[in-house]
């Protein structure tokens, strides 16, 4: 999202999915090839094109590296692994109108479909209709699923849902309304459904958006609201989000709050320094259980379709939960096309 704020673009500018995430479209591929890296390969160099033909395009992402954690009262741990490997395919039987899209997770926990839907885009994409399994429109589409705002809301890259979504894409406005099962991709067990509404207004230097999500379930309803914004000040792109969440349970309501403030400084071509502050109150009915997280991440894109990331995160929690006060560090290599 910080790249969208930096360039004054909407998610649909770079992604096949109008709400962002997954496969890059032709413009997104050109951006990753020419704008993002510190050095571009010579003109005419052989690179894998995302668009195989006018009616077929593919893509993929692989993130792998080393993660280390230091939890008070426990031994330090470190582990090499694949954090995420995905493949994308978009078949366009009627270019500019009908797209059949699939986003498949292939590692680390075996193959599973993250997204699989038919996308109809009449009036040159002014209107969108999505039917199938997809990521829900709610707040910033952050790459980091462990962010407090993504964990507290339960809406992230691990929890797509099945249903239908209608959207509107105007020069400055982007809006979506989705009706889904509300089971995070699992089987439906009751007649309740989940309603997601979101709208954002985008200007070259700033943007603001708001959304609501209501999930009616037999075990208890969940009501959520979010406000998110982006601002570019010189070379720094800022992201902010605030979420209010209420779970209506048999034992009484539980109110949660989560927030994010993130700054991204692209101090030179191919280099980005990311700093974040996050806050989480898992239950406003319980005193002194708030948590904070600080992050510092350096991202370097040396050439096209390759990015290295080194990061550090510090969690500040409560004494009763040692894991909430841990420190983490990671080094990651991200290859994509």
Short mmCIF file of C-alpha atoms in Angstrom, two decimals:
data_model
loop_
_atom_site.label_atom_id
_atom_site.label_comp_id
_atom_site.label_asym_id
_atom_site.label_seq_id
_atom_site.Cartn_x
_atom_site.Cartn_y
_atom_site.Cartn_z
CA UNK A 1 0.00 0.00 0.00
CA UNK A 2 2.83 2.48 0.65
CA UNK A 3 3.76 2.33 -3.04
CA UNK A 4 0.19 3.28 -3.96
CA UNK A 5 0.37 6.25 -1.57
CA UNK A 6 3.80 7.23 -2.92
CA UNK A 7 2.59 7.23 -6.53
CA UNK A 8 -0.97 8.46 -5.91
CA UNK A 9 -2.49 5.28 -7.36
CA UNK A 10 -5.38 2.98 -6.46
CA UNK A 11 -5.03 -0.79 -5.93
CA UNK A 12 -6.70 -1.50 -9.27
CA UNK A 13 -3.92 0.42 -11.04
CA UNK A 14 -1.40 -2.38 -10.38
CA UNK A 15 -3.39 -5.53 -9.57
CA UNK A 16 -5.81 -7.83 -11.35
CA UNK A 17 -7.90 -7.85 -8.16
CA UNK A 18 -9.53 -4.38 -7.96
CA UNK A 19 -9.06 -4.36 -4.16
CA UNK A 20 -5.36 -5.26 -4.36
CA UNK A 21 -3.14 -8.22 -3.58
CA UNK A 22 -2.18 -11.17 -5.75
CA UNK A 23 -1.23 -10.97 -9.41
CA UNK A 24 0.05 -7.75 -10.90
CA UNK A 25 -1.52 -6.48 -14.10
CA UNK A 26 0.51 -5.16 -17.05
CA UNK A 27 1.07 -1.77 -15.38
CA UNK A 28 2.00 -3.38 -12.06
CA UNK A 29 4.50 -5.63 -13.82
CA UNK A 30 6.04 -2.63 -15.62
CA UNK A 31 6.25 -0.76 -12.30
CA UNK A 32 8.04 -3.71 -10.65
CA UNK A 33 10.39 -3.94 -13.62
CA UNK A 34 11.27 -0.28 -14.19
CA UNK A 35 10.47 1.79 -11.07
CA UNK A 36 10.96 -0.44 -8.04
CA UNK A 37 14.51 -1.86 -8.49
CA UNK A 38 17.80 -0.03 -8.00
CA UNK A 39 19.05 -1.31 -11.36
CA UNK A 40 17.15 -2.49 -14.41
CA UNK A 41 18.43 -5.03 -16.88
CA UNK A 42 19.48 -3.87 -20.31
CA UNK A 43 16.76 -3.36 -22.88
CA UNK A 44 16.00 -6.57 -24.72
CA UNK A 45 17.10 -8.84 -21.85
CA UNK A 46 15.18 -12.11 -21.63
CA UNK A 47 12.70 -11.95 -18.74
CA UNK A 48 9.56 -13.99 -18.17
CA UNK A 49 6.55 -11.94 -19.28
CA UNK A 50 3.48 -12.07 -17.10
CA UNK A 51 1.20 -11.81 -20.11
CA UNK A 52 1.58 -15.03 -22.10
CA UNK A 53 -1.09 -13.97 -24.57
CA UNK A 54 -3.79 -11.33 -24.75
CA UNK A 55 -6.16 -13.69 -22.97
CA UNK A 56 -3.76 -15.38 -20.48
CA UNK A 57 -1.46 -13.94 -17.79
CA UNK A 58 0.46 -15.62 -14.96
CA UNK A 59 2.43 -14.54 -11.92
CA UNK A 60 3.89 -15.73 -8.66
CA UNK A 61 5.56 -14.83 -5.37
CA UNK A 62 8.04 -16.70 -3.18
CA UNK A 63 9.10 -15.47 0.26
CA UNK A 64 11.72 -17.48 2.17
CA UNK A 65 14.35 -16.76 4.79
CA UNK A 66 15.35 -16.91 8.45
CA UNK A 67 13.19 -15.98 11.44
CA UNK A 68 14.47 -15.66 15.00
CA UNK A 69 12.56 -15.04 18.24
CA UNK A 70 13.58 -14.19 21.80
CA UNK A 71 10.80 -14.85 24.32
CA UNK A 72 11.39 -13.96 28.00
CA UNK A 73 11.91 -17.09 30.08
CA UNK A 74 12.47 -19.35 27.06
CA UNK A 75 15.38 -20.35 24.85
CA UNK A 76 16.00 -18.29 21.74
CA UNK A 77 14.84 -19.91 18.52
CA UNK A 78 15.70 -19.46 14.85
CA UNK A 79 14.31 -21.24 11.82
CA UNK A 80 14.79 -21.25 8.06
CA UNK A 81 11.62 -21.69 6.06
CA UNK A 82 9.29 -20.65 3.29
CA UNK A 83 6.82 -18.12 4.61
CA UNK A 84 4.69 -17.99 1.47
CA UNK A 85 4.74 -19.29 -2.10
CA UNK A 86 1.86 -18.44 -4.43
CA UNK A 87 1.02 -18.83 -8.11
CA UNK A 88 -1.48 -16.71 -10.05
CA UNK A 89 -3.32 -17.16 -13.31
CA UNK A 90 -5.82 -14.92 -15.07
CA UNK A 91 -7.75 -16.15 -18.09
CA UNK A 92 -9.57 -13.42 -20.01
CA UNK A 93 -12.02 -15.01 -22.47
CA UNK A 94 -13.50 -11.57 -23.22
CA UNK A 95 -10.70 -8.98 -22.82
CA UNK A 96 -11.82 -5.92 -20.90
CA UNK A 97 -15.01 -7.60 -19.68
CA UNK A 98 -14.64 -11.13 -18.25
CA UNK A 99 -11.67 -12.51 -16.28
CA UNK A 100 -11.40 -15.88 -14.55
CA UNK A 101 -8.79 -15.61 -11.82
CA UNK A 102 -7.02 -18.06 -9.48
CA UNK A 103 -4.56 -17.40 -6.65
CA UNK A 104 -3.08 -20.66 -5.35
CA UNK A 105 -0.99 -21.04 -2.19
CA UNK A 106 1.55 -23.85 -2.77
CA UNK A 107 3.72 -23.54 0.39
CA UNK A 108 4.42 -23.80 3.26
CA UNK A 109 1.35 -25.83 4.31
CA UNK A 110 0.43 -27.54 1.07
CA UNK A 111 -1.69 -26.36 -1.82
CA UNK A 112 -4.87 -24.40 -1.17
CA UNK A 113 -6.86 -21.82 -3.11
CA UNK A 114 -6.62 -18.32 -1.67
CA UNK A 115 -8.75 -16.74 -4.39
CA UNK A 116 -10.79 -18.22 -7.23
CA UNK A 117 -13.41 -16.02 -8.85
CA UNK A 118 -14.97 -14.69 -12.01
CA UNK A 119 -14.56 -10.93 -12.47
CA UNK A 120 -16.85 -8.89 -14.72
CA UNK A 121 -15.73 -5.31 -15.50
CA UNK A 122 -18.26 -3.47 -17.72
CA UNK A 123 -17.95 0.19 -18.76
CA UNK A 124 -14.15 -0.03 -19.05
CA UNK A 125 -13.83 -1.18 -15.44
CA UNK A 126 -16.06 1.51 -13.96
CA UNK A 127 -18.17 -1.24 -12.42
CA UNK A 128 -16.88 -4.57 -11.08
CA UNK A 129 -18.64 -7.78 -10.12
CA UNK A 130 -16.74 -10.58 -8.45
CA UNK A 131 -18.21 -14.03 -7.76
CA UNK A 132 -16.31 -16.82 -6.01
CA UNK A 133 -13.65 -16.85 -3.29
CA UNK A 134 -11.71 -13.63 -2.62
CA UNK A 135 -10.03 -11.40 -0.04
CA UNK A 136 -12.51 -9.17 1.75
CA UNK A 137 -12.45 -5.38 1.29
CA UNK A 138 -11.55 -3.99 4.70
CA UNK A 139 -8.75 -1.57 5.64
CA UNK A 140 -5.25 -1.55 4.23
CA UNK A 141 -4.29 -4.67 2.25
CA UNK A 142 -1.01 -5.09 4.18
CA UNK A 143 1.53 -7.73 3.17
CA UNK A 144 2.20 -8.48 6.86
CA UNK A 145 -0.59 -10.73 8.12
CA UNK A 146 0.81 -10.50 11.66
CA UNK A 147 0.00 -6.77 11.91
CA UNK A 148 -2.33 -6.10 14.85
CA UNK A 149 -5.01 -4.53 12.62
CA UNK A 150 -5.02 -7.64 10.42
CA UNK A 151 -4.96 -10.10 13.31
CA UNK A 152 -7.63 -8.35 15.38
CA UNK A 153 -10.04 -7.96 12.47
CA UNK A 154 -9.39 -11.48 11.20
CA UNK A 155 -9.29 -10.15 7.63
CA UNK A 156 -5.97 -10.87 5.93
CA UNK A 157 -4.35 -13.02 3.25
CA UNK A 158 -5.11 -16.22 5.21
CA UNK A 159 -8.87 -15.63 5.50
CA UNK A 160 -10.50 -15.23 2.07
CA UNK A 161 -14.23 -15.90 1.94
CA UNK A 162 -16.75 -17.07 -0.63
CA UNK A 163 -19.55 -14.90 -1.94
CA UNK A 164 -20.19 -11.96 -4.25
CA UNK A 165 -18.69 -8.47 -4.40
CA UNK A 166 -19.81 -5.41 -6.37
CA UNK A 167 -17.50 -2.44 -6.87
CA UNK A 168 -17.36 1.06 -8.30
CA UNK A 169 -14.15 2.60 -9.68
CA UNK A 170 -14.31 6.33 -10.40
CA UNK A 171 -11.30 8.60 -11.06
CA UNK A 172 -11.01 9.49 -7.35
CA UNK A 173 -13.39 7.06 -5.65
CA UNK A 174 -13.14 3.34 -5.04
CA UNK A 175 -15.97 1.47 -3.32
CA UNK A 176 -16.90 -2.17 -2.70
CA UNK A 177 -19.76 -4.09 -1.13
CA UNK A 178 -19.36 -7.83 -0.46
CA UNK A 179 -21.76 -10.46 0.86
CA UNK A 180 -19.97 -13.66 1.91
CA UNK A 181 -20.41 -16.74 4.11
CA UNK A 182 -18.43 -15.26 6.99
CA UNK A 183 -16.47 -18.47 7.60
CA UNK A 184 -13.00 -17.36 6.41
CA UNK A 185 -13.19 -19.86 3.57
CA UNK A 186 -14.43 -22.76 5.70
CA UNK A 187 -17.71 -24.64 5.28
CA UNK A 188 -20.92 -22.80 6.11
CA UNK A 189 -22.62 -24.00 9.32
CA UNK A 190 -25.56 -21.60 9.67
CA UNK A 191 -27.73 -19.17 7.69
CA UNK A 192 -25.84 -16.05 8.80
CA UNK A 193 -23.79 -14.04 6.32
CA UNK A 194 -21.03 -11.43 6.40
CA UNK A 195 -21.47 -7.96 4.91
CA UNK A 196 -18.41 -5.86 4.06
CA UNK A 197 -18.68 -2.23 2.89
CA UNK A 198 -15.72 -0.02 2.07
CA UNK A 199 -15.04 3.25 0.24
CA UNK A 200 -11.95 5.39 -0.25
CA UNK A 201 -11.19 8.76 -1.81
CA UNK A 202 -7.81 9.05 -3.52
CA UNK A 203 -5.79 12.16 -4.32
CA UNK A 204 -2.19 12.33 -5.64
CA UNK A 205 -0.74 13.17 -2.20
CA UNK A 206 -3.28 11.72 0.21
CA UNK A 207 -6.25 9.40 0.59
CA UNK A 208 -8.80 8.46 3.18
CA UNK A 209 -11.13 5.50 3.48
CA UNK A 210 -13.66 3.89 5.80
CA UNK A 211 -15.30 0.52 6.05
CA UNK A 212 -17.68 -1.60 8.10
CA UNK A 213 -18.01 -5.34 8.46
CA UNK A 214 -20.92 -7.21 10.05
CA UNK A 215 -20.76 -10.96 10.47
CA UNK A 216 -23.88 -12.75 11.74
CA UNK A 217 -22.97 -16.16 13.11
CA UNK A 218 -24.66 -18.71 15.35
CA UNK A 219 -21.82 -18.54 17.90
CA UNK A 220 -22.04 -14.74 18.13
CA UNK A 221 -22.08 -11.67 15.90
CA UNK A 222 -19.05 -9.54 15.11
CA UNK A 223 -19.32 -5.84 14.18
CA UNK A 224 -16.29 -3.92 12.95
CA UNK A 225 -15.53 -0.44 11.67
CA UNK A 226 -12.30 0.98 10.27
CA UNK A 227 -10.86 4.29 9.19
CA UNK A 228 -7.63 4.27 7.18
CA UNK A 229 -5.60 6.98 5.51
CA UNK A 230 -2.43 7.62 3.53
CA UNK A 231 -0.30 10.75 3.16
CA UNK A 232 2.86 11.55 1.21
CA UNK A 233 5.17 14.14 2.77
CA UNK A 234 8.21 14.59 0.56
CA UNK A 235 9.98 11.21 0.23
CA UNK A 236 7.97 9.61 3.08
CA UNK A 237 4.67 7.76 2.62
CA UNK A 238 2.54 7.38 5.74
CA UNK A 239 -0.16 4.79 6.41
CA UNK A 240 -2.60 4.88 9.33
CA UNK A 241 -5.52 2.68 10.37
CA UNK A 242 -7.84 2.47 13.37
CA UNK A 243 -10.20 -0.48 13.94
CA UNK A 244 -13.07 -0.84 16.42
CA UNK A 245 -14.31 -4.42 16.87
CA UNK A 246 -17.19 -5.78 18.98
CA UNK A 247 -17.84 -9.49 19.48
CA UNK A 248 -21.33 -10.23 20.81
CA UNK A 249 -20.83 -13.43 22.80
CA UNK A 250 -23.06 -15.40 25.16
CA UNK A 251 -21.01 -14.25 28.14
CA UNK A 252 -21.20 -10.58 27.16
CA UNK A 253 -19.75 -8.24 24.57
CA UNK A 254 -16.00 -7.96 24.01
CA UNK A 255 -14.75 -4.66 22.57
CA UNK A 256 -11.35 -4.58 20.84
CA UNK A 257 -9.27 -1.76 19.43
CA UNK A 258 -6.32 -1.96 17.05
CA UNK A 259 -4.32 0.73 15.29
CA UNK A 260 -1.36 1.14 12.96
CA UNK A 261 0.97 4.00 12.07
CA UNK A 262 3.57 3.28 9.40
CA UNK A 263 6.18 5.44 7.68
CA UNK A 264 8.05 4.43 4.50
CA UNK A 265 11.12 6.35 3.33
CA UNK A 266 12.34 5.47 -0.17
CA UNK A 267 15.66 7.19 0.45
CA UNK A 268 17.05 6.11 -2.91
CA UNK A 269 15.90 4.01 -5.85
CA UNK A 270 15.53 0.39 -4.82
CA UNK A 271 15.73 1.07 -1.07
CA UNK A 272 12.90 1.56 1.42
CA UNK A 273 13.06 2.00 5.19
CA UNK A 274 9.83 1.04 6.99
CA UNK A 275 9.03 2.05 10.59
CA UNK A 276 5.77 1.06 12.30
CA UNK A 277 4.01 1.53 15.62
CA UNK A 278 1.03 -0.66 16.46
CA UNK A 279 -1.41 -0.79 19.36
CA UNK A 280 -3.82 -3.53 20.37
CA UNK A 281 -6.36 -3.64 23.19
CA UNK A 282 -7.75 -7.20 22.97
CA UNK A 283 -10.54 -6.46 25.47
CA UNK A 284 -11.58 -3.03 26.67
CA UNK A 285 -13.49 -4.78 29.45
CA UNK A 286 -10.18 -6.15 30.84
CA UNK A 287 -7.81 -3.57 32.38
CA UNK A 288 -4.08 -3.47 31.66
CA UNK A 289 -4.03 -5.99 28.80
CA UNK A 290 -2.96 -3.63 25.99
CA UNK A 291 -0.09 -4.52 23.69
CA UNK A 292 2.29 -2.54 21.49
CA UNK A 293 4.57 -3.51 18.62
CA UNK A 294 7.43 -1.58 17.04
CA UNK A 295 8.99 -2.58 13.72
CA UNK A 296 11.99 -1.51 11.67
CA UNK A 297 12.37 -3.05 8.21
CA UNK A 298 14.83 -2.36 5.38
CA UNK A 299 13.74 -3.44 1.90
CA UNK A 300 16.17 -3.55 -1.02
CA UNK A 301 15.27 -4.35 -4.63
CA UNK A 302 18.61 -4.78 -6.45
CA UNK A 303 17.17 -5.84 -9.83
CA UNK A 304 13.81 -6.60 -11.37
CA UNK A 305 11.58 -9.13 -9.60
CA UNK A 306 13.86 -9.59 -6.58
CA UNK A 307 13.68 -8.03 -3.11
CA UNK A 308 15.65 -8.59 0.08
CA UNK A 309 14.16 -7.62 3.46
CA UNK A 310 15.77 -7.42 6.90
CA UNK A 311 13.56 -6.58 9.87
CA UNK A 312 13.30 -6.30 13.63
CA UNK A 313 10.14 -6.26 15.74
CA UNK A 314 9.70 -5.61 19.45
CA UNK A 315 6.49 -6.64 21.24
CA UNK A 316 5.49 -4.99 24.52
CA UNK A 317 2.73 -6.91 26.29
CA UNK A 318 1.63 -8.09 29.72
CA UNK A 319 3.62 -10.01 32.32
CA UNK A 320 1.07 -12.84 32.44
CA UNK A 321 1.79 -13.65 28.79
CA UNK A 322 5.58 -13.88 28.16
CA UNK A 323 5.03 -14.32 24.43
CA UNK A 324 3.43 -10.88 24.23
CA UNK A 325 6.76 -9.30 25.22
CA UNK A 326 9.02 -11.01 22.72
CA UNK A 327 11.55 -9.71 20.20
CA UNK A 328 11.74 -11.00 16.62
CA UNK A 329 14.18 -10.57 13.76
CA UNK A 330 14.00 -11.84 10.20
CA UNK A 331 15.85 -11.87 6.89
CA UNK A 332 13.81 -12.64 3.78
CA UNK A 333 14.33 -12.99 0.06
CA UNK A 334 11.28 -12.25 -2.08
CA UNK A 335 11.23 -13.37 -5.69
CA UNK A 336 8.25 -12.55 -7.90
CA UNK A 337 7.09 -12.20 -11.49
#
